[in-house]
mmCIF file of C-alpha atoms and ligand atoms in Angstrom:
data_model
loop_
_atom_site.group_PDB
_atom_site.id
_atom_site.type_symbol
_atom_site.label_atom_id
_atom_site.label_comp_id
_atom_site.label_asym_id
_atom_site.label_seq_id
_atom_site.Cartn_x
_atom_site.Cartn_y
_atom_site.Cartn_z
ATOM 1 C CA UNK A 757 -17.273 6.946 -37.286
ATOM 2 C CA UNK A 758 -14.406 9.027 -35.949
ATOM 3 C CA UNK A 759 -15.764 10.869 -32.970
ATOM 4 C CA UNK A 760 -13.846 13.435 -31.041
ATOM 5 C CA UNK A 761 -12.038 11.443 -28.388
ATOM 6 C CA UNK A 762 -12.180 12.726 -24.867
ATOM 7 C CA UNK A 763 -8.655 12.536 -23.483
ATOM 8 C CA UNK A 764 -8.185 11.860 -19.855
ATOM 9 C CA UNK A 765 -4.498 11.704 -19.320
ATOM 10 C CA UNK A 766 -3.866 9.441 -16.431
ATOM 11 C CA UNK A 767 -1.401 7.044 -17.983
ATOM 12 C CA UNK A 768 -1.481 4.753 -14.969
ATOM 13 C CA UNK A 769 -4.814 3.331 -16.087
ATOM 14 C CA UNK A 770 -5.262 1.418 -19.290
ATOM 15 C CA UNK A 771 -9.043 1.016 -18.937
ATOM 16 C CA UNK A 772 -11.415 3.210 -16.968
ATOM 17 C CA UNK A 773 -15.170 3.455 -16.699
ATOM 18 C CA UNK A 774 -17.183 6.553 -15.876
ATOM 19 C CA UNK A 775 -20.553 6.038 -14.192
ATOM 20 C CA UNK A 776 -20.966 2.864 -16.222
ATOM 21 C CA UNK A 777 -24.547 1.653 -15.954
ATOM 22 C CA UNK A 778 -26.478 -1.228 -17.474
ATOM 23 C CA UNK A 779 -30.160 -1.849 -16.925
ATOM 24 C CA UNK A 780 -32.217 -4.857 -17.920
ATOM 25 C CA UNK A 781 -35.893 -3.898 -18.049
ATOM 26 C CA UNK A 782 -35.458 -1.309 -15.326
ATOM 27 C CA UNK A 783 -33.239 -3.550 -13.167
ATOM 28 C CA UNK A 784 -29.765 -2.120 -12.556
ATOM 29 C CA UNK A 785 -27.270 -4.943 -13.112
ATOM 30 C CA UNK A 786 -24.570 -2.240 -12.910
ATOM 31 C CA UNK A 787 -25.048 1.216 -11.446
ATOM 32 C CA UNK A 788 -22.686 4.159 -11.946
ATOM 33 C CA UNK A 789 -19.518 2.105 -11.715
ATOM 34 C CA UNK A 790 -16.176 3.928 -11.808
ATOM 35 C CA UNK A 791 -13.682 1.173 -12.417
ATOM 36 C CA UNK A 792 -9.965 1.607 -13.118
ATOM 37 C CA UNK A 793 -7.558 -0.971 -14.436
ATOM 38 C CA UNK A 794 -3.927 -0.109 -13.689
ATOM 39 C CA UNK A 795 -1.466 -0.720 -16.480
ATOM 40 C CA UNK A 796 0.678 -3.864 -16.153
ATOM 41 C CA UNK A 797 -1.324 -5.160 -13.205
ATOM 42 C CA UNK A 798 -3.333 -8.325 -12.656
ATOM 43 C CA UNK A 799 -6.732 -7.186 -11.422
ATOM 44 C CA UNK A 800 -9.502 -9.508 -10.248
ATOM 45 C CA UNK A 801 -13.203 -8.703 -10.045
ATOM 46 C CA UNK A 802 -14.980 -10.770 -7.420
ATOM 47 C CA UNK A 803 -18.352 -10.706 -5.694
ATOM 48 C CA UNK A 804 -21.319 -12.887 -4.824
ATOM 49 C CA UNK A 805 -23.657 -14.296 -7.473
ATOM 50 C CA UNK A 806 -25.603 -11.664 -9.354
ATOM 51 C CA UNK A 807 -23.229 -8.861 -8.273
ATOM 52 C CA UNK A 808 -22.735 -7.593 -11.821
ATOM 53 C CA UNK A 809 -19.267 -9.019 -12.541
ATOM 54 C CA UNK A 810 -20.207 -10.596 -15.858
ATOM 55 C CA UNK A 811 -22.154 -7.507 -16.854
ATOM 56 C CA UNK A 812 -19.079 -5.320 -16.222
ATOM 57 C CA UNK A 813 -16.903 -7.809 -18.120
ATOM 58 C CA UNK A 814 -19.327 -7.941 -21.052
ATOM 59 C CA UNK A 815 -19.459 -4.152 -21.211
ATOM 60 C CA UNK A 816 -15.656 -3.911 -21.248
ATOM 61 C CA UNK A 817 -15.412 -6.613 -23.913
ATOM 62 C CA UNK A 818 -18.224 -5.087 -25.978
ATOM 63 C CA UNK A 819 -20.588 -8.020 -25.740
ATOM 64 C CA UNK A 820 -23.048 -5.585 -24.185
ATOM 65 C CA UNK A 821 -23.715 -1.883 -24.701
ATOM 66 C CA UNK A 822 -24.068 0.353 -21.656
ATOM 67 C CA UNK A 823 -27.323 2.091 -20.758
ATOM 68 C CA UNK A 824 -25.310 5.079 -19.550
ATOM 69 C CA UNK A 825 -21.726 6.037 -18.815
ATOM 70 C CA UNK A 826 -18.437 5.730 -20.619
ATOM 71 C CA UNK A 827 -15.492 3.404 -21.157
ATOM 72 C CA UNK A 828 -12.025 4.855 -21.701
ATOM 73 C CA UNK A 829 -9.029 3.059 -23.134
ATOM 74 C CA UNK A 830 -5.647 4.766 -22.940
ATOM 75 C CA UNK A 831 -7.512 7.935 -22.072
ATOM 76 C CA UNK A 832 -9.775 7.849 -25.143
ATOM 77 C CA UNK A 833 -13.518 7.372 -25.102
ATOM 78 C CA UNK A 834 -14.159 3.942 -26.640
ATOM 79 C CA UNK A 835 -17.730 3.552 -25.415
ATOM 80 C CA UNK A 836 -19.119 3.144 -28.914
ATOM 81 C CA UNK A 837 -16.371 0.987 -30.388
ATOM 82 C CA UNK A 838 -17.155 -2.611 -31.296
ATOM 83 C CA UNK A 839 -15.166 -5.696 -30.366
ATOM 84 C CA UNK A 840 -12.921 -5.833 -33.479
ATOM 85 C CA UNK A 841 -11.894 -2.206 -32.961
ATOM 86 C CA UNK A 842 -10.975 -3.021 -29.366
ATOM 87 C CA UNK A 843 -8.964 -6.044 -30.527
ATOM 88 C CA UNK A 844 -7.045 -3.750 -32.883
ATOM 89 C CA UNK A 845 -6.263 -1.574 -29.879
ATOM 90 C CA UNK A 846 -4.861 -4.669 -28.133
ATOM 91 C CA UNK A 847 -7.792 -5.327 -25.783
ATOM 92 C CA UNK A 848 -8.715 -8.984 -26.206
ATOM 93 C CA UNK A 849 -10.877 -11.403 -24.262
ATOM 94 C CA UNK A 850 -10.058 -15.073 -24.203
ATOM 95 C CA UNK A 851 -12.029 -17.102 -26.648
ATOM 96 C CA UNK A 852 -14.480 -19.564 -25.247
ATOM 97 C CA UNK A 853 -13.517 -23.219 -25.422
ATOM 98 C CA UNK A 854 -16.161 -23.619 -28.120
ATOM 99 C CA UNK A 855 -13.945 -21.472 -30.339
ATOM 100 C CA UNK A 856 -11.217 -24.116 -30.256
ATOM 101 C CA UNK A 857 -11.524 -26.019 -33.525
ATOM 102 C CA UNK A 858 -12.039 -29.617 -32.435
ATOM 103 C CA UNK A 859 -11.242 -31.041 -35.879
ATOM 104 C CA UNK A 860 -7.875 -29.296 -36.179
ATOM 105 C CA UNK A 861 -4.720 -30.315 -34.385
ATOM 106 C CA UNK A 862 -3.397 -28.290 -31.476
ATOM 107 C CA UNK A 863 -0.643 -26.914 -33.721
ATOM 108 C CA UNK A 864 -3.161 -25.953 -36.413
ATOM 109 C CA UNK A 865 -5.354 -24.170 -33.875
ATOM 110 C CA UNK A 866 -2.454 -21.932 -32.880
ATOM 111 C CA UNK A 867 -1.530 -21.365 -36.527
ATOM 112 C CA UNK A 868 -5.112 -20.257 -37.229
ATOM 113 C CA UNK A 869 -4.913 -17.847 -34.300
ATOM 114 C CA UNK A 870 -1.592 -16.427 -35.537
ATOM 115 C CA UNK A 871 -3.000 -15.950 -39.043
ATOM 116 C CA UNK A 872 -6.147 -14.399 -37.645
ATOM 117 C CA UNK A 873 -3.982 -12.032 -35.644
ATOM 118 C CA UNK A 874 -2.198 -10.947 -38.783
ATOM 119 C CA UNK A 875 -5.496 -10.514 -40.622
ATOM 120 C CA UNK A 876 -4.950 -13.339 -43.119
ATOM 121 C CA UNK A 877 -7.728 -15.634 -44.252
ATOM 122 C CA UNK A 878 -7.279 -18.965 -42.567
ATOM 123 C CA UNK A 879 -8.412 -21.008 -45.541
ATOM 124 C CA UNK A 880 -4.936 -20.275 -46.867
ATOM 125 C CA UNK A 881 -3.551 -21.855 -43.726
ATOM 126 C CA UNK A 882 -1.654 -24.729 -45.346
ATOM 127 C CA UNK A 883 0.184 -22.630 -47.894
ATOM 128 C CA UNK A 884 0.866 -19.582 -45.782
ATOM 129 C CA UNK A 885 1.931 -21.375 -42.638
ATOM 130 C CA UNK A 886 4.709 -23.105 -44.561
ATOM 131 C CA UNK A 887 5.910 -19.886 -46.130
ATOM 132 C CA UNK A 888 5.712 -17.329 -43.397
ATOM 133 C CA UNK A 889 7.217 -18.926 -40.343
ATOM 134 C CA UNK A 890 3.791 -19.300 -38.768
ATOM 135 C CA UNK A 891 4.397 -22.997 -38.101
ATOM 136 C CA UNK A 892 7.619 -22.161 -36.237
ATOM 137 C CA UNK A 893 5.930 -19.430 -34.222
ATOM 138 C CA UNK A 894 3.082 -21.780 -33.345
ATOM 139 C CA UNK A 895 5.532 -24.484 -32.283
ATOM 140 C CA UNK A 896 7.360 -21.971 -30.074
ATOM 141 C CA UNK A 897 4.079 -20.946 -28.421
ATOM 142 C CA UNK A 898 3.199 -24.590 -27.802
ATOM 143 C CA UNK A 899 6.581 -25.178 -26.175
ATOM 144 C CA UNK A 900 6.064 -22.139 -23.960
ATOM 145 C CA UNK A 901 2.673 -23.391 -22.825
ATOM 146 C CA UNK A 902 3.696 -27.015 -22.303
ATOM 147 C CA UNK A 903 1.582 -28.244 -25.189
ATOM 148 C CA UNK A 904 4.410 -29.293 -27.530
ATOM 149 C CA UNK A 905 3.886 -33.000 -26.951
ATOM 150 C CA UNK A 906 0.242 -32.560 -27.966
ATOM 151 C CA UNK A 907 0.971 -30.610 -31.148
ATOM 152 C CA UNK A 908 -0.441 -33.311 -33.413
ATOM 153 C CA UNK A 909 -3.402 -34.181 -31.157
ATOM 154 C CA UNK A 910 -6.840 -33.236 -32.435
ATOM 155 C CA UNK A 911 -7.970 -30.373 -30.199
ATOM 156 C CA UNK A 912 -11.280 -32.172 -29.659
ATOM 157 C CA UNK A 913 -9.410 -35.010 -27.971
ATOM 158 C CA UNK A 914 -7.635 -32.832 -25.402
ATOM 159 C CA UNK A 915 -8.646 -32.942 -21.754
ATOM 160 C CA UNK A 916 -10.827 -30.059 -20.569
ATOM 161 C CA UNK A 917 -7.889 -28.445 -18.766
ATOM 162 C CA UNK A 918 -5.580 -28.660 -21.778
ATOM 163 C CA UNK A 919 -8.318 -27.175 -23.948
ATOM 164 C CA UNK A 920 -8.338 -24.193 -21.587
ATOM 165 C CA UNK A 921 -4.552 -23.887 -21.939
ATOM 166 C CA UNK A 922 -4.919 -24.090 -25.729
ATOM 167 C CA UNK A 923 -7.639 -21.476 -25.616
ATOM 168 C CA UNK A 924 -5.279 -19.165 -23.716
ATOM 169 C CA UNK A 925 -2.421 -19.929 -26.106
ATOM 170 C CA UNK A 926 -4.601 -18.995 -29.100
ATOM 171 C CA UNK A 927 -5.609 -15.766 -27.356
ATOM 172 C CA UNK A 928 -2.001 -14.896 -26.509
ATOM 173 C CA UNK A 929 -1.043 -15.574 -30.126
ATOM 174 C CA UNK A 930 -2.814 -12.271 -30.834
ATOM 175 C CA UNK A 931 -0.312 -10.596 -28.471
ATOM 176 C CA UNK A 932 -2.914 -8.599 -26.584
ATOM 177 C CA UNK A 933 -1.790 -5.670 -24.434
ATOM 178 C CA UNK A 934 -4.838 -6.132 -22.209
ATOM 179 C CA UNK A 935 -6.047 -9.675 -21.606
ATOM 180 C CA UNK A 936 -9.591 -10.092 -20.279
ATOM 181 C CA UNK A 937 -10.455 -13.478 -18.758
ATOM 182 C CA UNK A 938 -13.910 -14.570 -17.646
ATOM 183 C CA UNK A 939 -13.623 -17.235 -14.956
ATOM 184 C CA UNK A 940 -10.498 -18.868 -16.384
ATOM 185 C CA UNK A 941 -10.567 -21.582 -13.678
ATOM 186 C CA UNK A 942 -14.229 -22.557 -14.048
ATOM 187 C CA UNK A 943 -14.661 -26.311 -14.300
ATOM 188 C CA UNK A 944 -10.960 -27.102 -13.794
ATOM 189 C CA UNK A 945 -9.465 -29.565 -11.321
ATOM 190 C CA UNK A 946 -6.623 -28.689 -8.991
ATOM 191 C CA UNK A 947 -3.803 -29.704 -11.339
ATOM 192 C CA UNK A 948 -5.214 -27.747 -14.260
ATOM 193 C CA UNK A 949 -5.827 -24.739 -12.017
ATOM 194 C CA UNK A 950 -2.108 -24.815 -11.174
ATOM 195 C CA UNK A 951 -1.241 -25.062 -14.860
ATOM 196 C CA UNK A 952 -3.501 -22.189 -15.921
ATOM 197 C CA UNK A 953 -2.371 -20.043 -12.961
ATOM 198 C CA UNK A 954 1.261 -20.520 -14.026
ATOM 199 C CA UNK A 955 0.304 -19.653 -17.568
ATOM 200 C CA UNK A 956 -1.354 -16.415 -16.484
ATOM 201 C CA UNK A 957 1.717 -15.568 -14.372
ATOM 202 C CA UNK A 958 3.811 -16.009 -17.481
ATOM 203 C CA UNK A 959 1.346 -14.173 -19.726
ATOM 204 C CA UNK A 960 1.202 -11.123 -17.474
ATOM 205 C CA UNK A 961 4.741 -10.042 -18.304
ATOM 206 C CA UNK A 962 4.458 -6.847 -20.287
ATOM 207 C CA UNK A 963 0.665 -6.797 -20.278
ATOM 208 C CA UNK A 964 -2.392 -6.073 -18.179
ATOM 209 C CA UNK A 965 -4.729 -8.860 -17.103
ATOM 210 C CA UNK A 966 -8.290 -8.496 -15.853
ATOM 211 C CA UNK A 967 -10.077 -11.557 -14.591
ATOM 212 C CA UNK A 968 -13.479 -12.320 -13.178
ATOM 213 C CA UNK A 969 -12.870 -15.250 -10.857
ATOM 214 C CA UNK A 970 -14.639 -17.128 -8.072
ATOM 215 C CA UNK A 971 -11.642 -19.149 -6.879
ATOM 216 C CA UNK A 972 -10.234 -17.117 -3.987
ATOM 217 C CA UNK A 973 -6.945 -19.040 -3.808
ATOM 218 C CA UNK A 974 -6.306 -18.107 -7.406
ATOM 219 C CA UNK A 975 -7.312 -14.501 -6.781
ATOM 220 C CA UNK A 976 -4.991 -14.329 -3.759
ATOM 221 C CA UNK A 977 -2.117 -15.754 -5.777
ATOM 222 C CA UNK A 978 -2.539 -13.764 -8.971
ATOM 223 C CA UNK A 979 -4.182 -10.426 -8.313
ATOM 224 C CA UNK A 980 -2.324 -7.229 -7.400
ATOM 225 C CA UNK A 981 -5.643 -5.504 -6.937
ATOM 226 C CA UNK A 982 -9.176 -6.691 -6.344
ATOM 227 C CA UNK A 983 -12.529 -5.045 -6.959
ATOM 228 C CA UNK A 984 -15.444 -6.446 -4.985
ATOM 229 C CA UNK A 985 -18.831 -5.964 -6.629
ATOM 230 C CA UNK A 986 -22.057 -6.199 -4.671
ATOM 231 C CA UNK A 987 -25.501 -5.599 -6.183
ATOM 232 C CA UNK A 988 -24.216 -3.768 -9.215
ATOM 233 C CA UNK A 989 -21.845 -1.447 -7.380
ATOM 234 C CA UNK A 990 -18.227 -1.462 -6.241
ATOM 235 C CA UNK A 991 -18.275 -2.376 -2.547
ATOM 236 C CA UNK A 992 -14.521 -2.425 -1.948
ATOM 237 C CA UNK A 993 -11.170 -2.247 -3.677
ATOM 238 C CA UNK A 994 -7.620 -3.020 -2.673
ATOM 239 C CA UNK A 995 -5.143 -5.824 -2.147
ATOM 240 C CA UNK A 996 -6.391 -9.287 -1.157
ATOM 241 C CA UNK A 997 -5.569 -8.617 2.507
ATOM 242 C CA UNK A 998 -7.377 -5.283 2.412
ATOM 243 C CA UNK A 999 -10.590 -6.534 0.855
ATOM 244 C CA UNK A 1000 -10.610 -9.731 2.928
ATOM 245 C CA UNK A 1001 -10.609 -7.569 6.091
ATOM 246 C CA UNK A 1002 -13.264 -5.159 4.799
ATOM 247 C CA UNK A 1003 -16.497 -5.485 6.831
ATOM 248 C CA UNK A 1004 -18.669 -4.678 3.786
ATOM 249 C CA UNK A 1005 -17.079 -7.571 1.927
ATOM 250 C CA UNK A 1006 -17.481 -9.973 4.836
ATOM 251 C CA UNK A 1007 -21.143 -8.995 5.101
ATOM 252 C CA UNK A 1008 -21.676 -9.447 1.364
ATOM 253 C CA UNK A 1009 -20.198 -12.938 1.412
ATOM 254 C CA UNK A 1010 -21.629 -14.216 4.670
ATOM 255 C CA UNK A 1011 -24.905 -12.305 4.627
ATOM 256 C CA UNK A 1012 -24.144 -11.157 8.174
ATOM 257 C CA UNK A 1013 -22.682 -8.026 9.674
ATOM 258 C CA UNK A 1014 -19.171 -8.654 10.957
ATOM 259 C CA UNK A 1015 -18.164 -8.242 14.601
HETATM 260 N N1 LIG B 2319 -29.543 -10.433 -20.083
HETATM 261 C C1 LIG B 2319 -30.058 -10.198 -18.875
HETATM 262 N N2 LIG B 2319 -31.385 -9.960 -18.734
HETATM 263 C C2 LIG B 2319 -31.902 -9.712 -17.516
HETATM 264 N N3 LIG B 2319 -31.186 -9.672 -16.374
HETATM 265 C C3 LIG B 2319 -29.881 -9.901 -16.450
HETATM 266 C C4 LIG B 2319 -29.241 -10.179 -17.703
HETATM 267 N N4 LIG B 2319 -27.906 -10.354 -17.471
HETATM 268 C C5 LIG B 2319 -27.739 -10.213 -16.143
HETATM 269 N N5 LIG B 2319 -28.907 -9.932 -15.536
HETATM 270 C C6 LIG B 2319 -29.102 -9.712 -14.096
HETATM 271 O O1 LIG B 2319 -28.141 -8.757 -13.661
HETATM 272 C C7 LIG B 2319 -27.606 -9.123 -12.411
HETATM 273 C C8 LIG B 2319 -26.103 -9.213 -12.502
HETATM 274 O O2 LIG B 2319 -25.773 -10.342 -13.295
HETATM 275 P P1 LIG B 2319 -24.274 -10.766 -13.618
HETATM 276 O O3 LIG B 2319 -24.342 -11.983 -14.470
HETATM 277 O O4 LIG B 2319 -23.531 -9.593 -14.130
HETATM 278 O O5 LIG B 2319 -23.744 -11.145 -12.171
HETATM 279 P P2 LIG B 2319 -22.417 -11.921 -11.760
HETATM 280 O O6 LIG B 2319 -21.798 -11.135 -10.662
HETATM 281 O O7 LIG B 2319 -21.582 -12.180 -12.948
HETATM 282 O O8 LIG B 2319 -23.009 -13.273 -11.172
HETATM 283 P P3 LIG B 2319 -22.420 -14.791 -11.239
HETATM 284 O O9 LIG B 2319 -21.289 -14.828 -10.270
HETATM 285 O O10 LIG B 2319 -23.585 -15.587 -10.763
HETATM 286 O O11 LIG B 2319 -22.022 -15.059 -12.646
HETATM 287 C C9 LIG B 2319 -28.280 -10.437 -12.002
HETATM 288 O O12 LIG B 2319 -29.339 -10.140 -11.125
HETATM 289 C C10 LIG B 2319 -28.795 -10.985 -13.308
HETATM 290 O O13 LIG B 2319 -29.978 -11.736 -13.105
#
């Protein structure tokens, strides 16, 4: 499997794409996209419906294979690597809520994630968690994420917003270097959005975060840099103020030319 890795030494960028393209039956969902994710930044990908955001995300997270182009991680060509290999390299997407085990307690869910992160079979959960300090580490994570008082609650009984927090806690238990989040605020009310935003602010320390997000208040608050996708291509990039003032972006969102 070991292929000669192409090194592109620009250490500022943890992930880069080269002419990344994905077609579906001749339709270009993504066309020759050159995307760069700066190390230790929070970077948001936005754009109108059908712009190709999810396609880009799924290519970076290895849920989809590209039609053409390349993906580089730490300067190495990882285009052909599968999801587990990316996870080993520290590039992890948040699990979907469906991956939270409803029949386990909140504490047990985090313990499972910690064991998974250390490559141990989770059917040994009971025995190992007592022996290896996993229970203490899980409890510490729950305290950090404000879930301590729910430690013994069955995950299935948590509110939707708390499930999202738990989902993030189980992802962060893997200590990813690059955290990829697909619409982390989707379906959340205002209070939970505040909670998850604070959690991402905390989680960003020492790592890189990429999020696809529709909520512009959240994007404005969290993102150092924003990529605006339109019809499968990058239409603009920059800070929130820069992209918000960009005529191409205004046109894409309003359907009208600006000015
Ligand atoms: N599996 C697929 N088969 C066919 N077409 C697809 C497939 N996945 C995406 N597309 C098309 O590719 C385009 C980009 O879709 P994508 O989901 O990446 O957009 P998006 O920016 O994430 O949109 P949204 O904000 O609505 O989620 C759309 O026109 C979509 O219909």
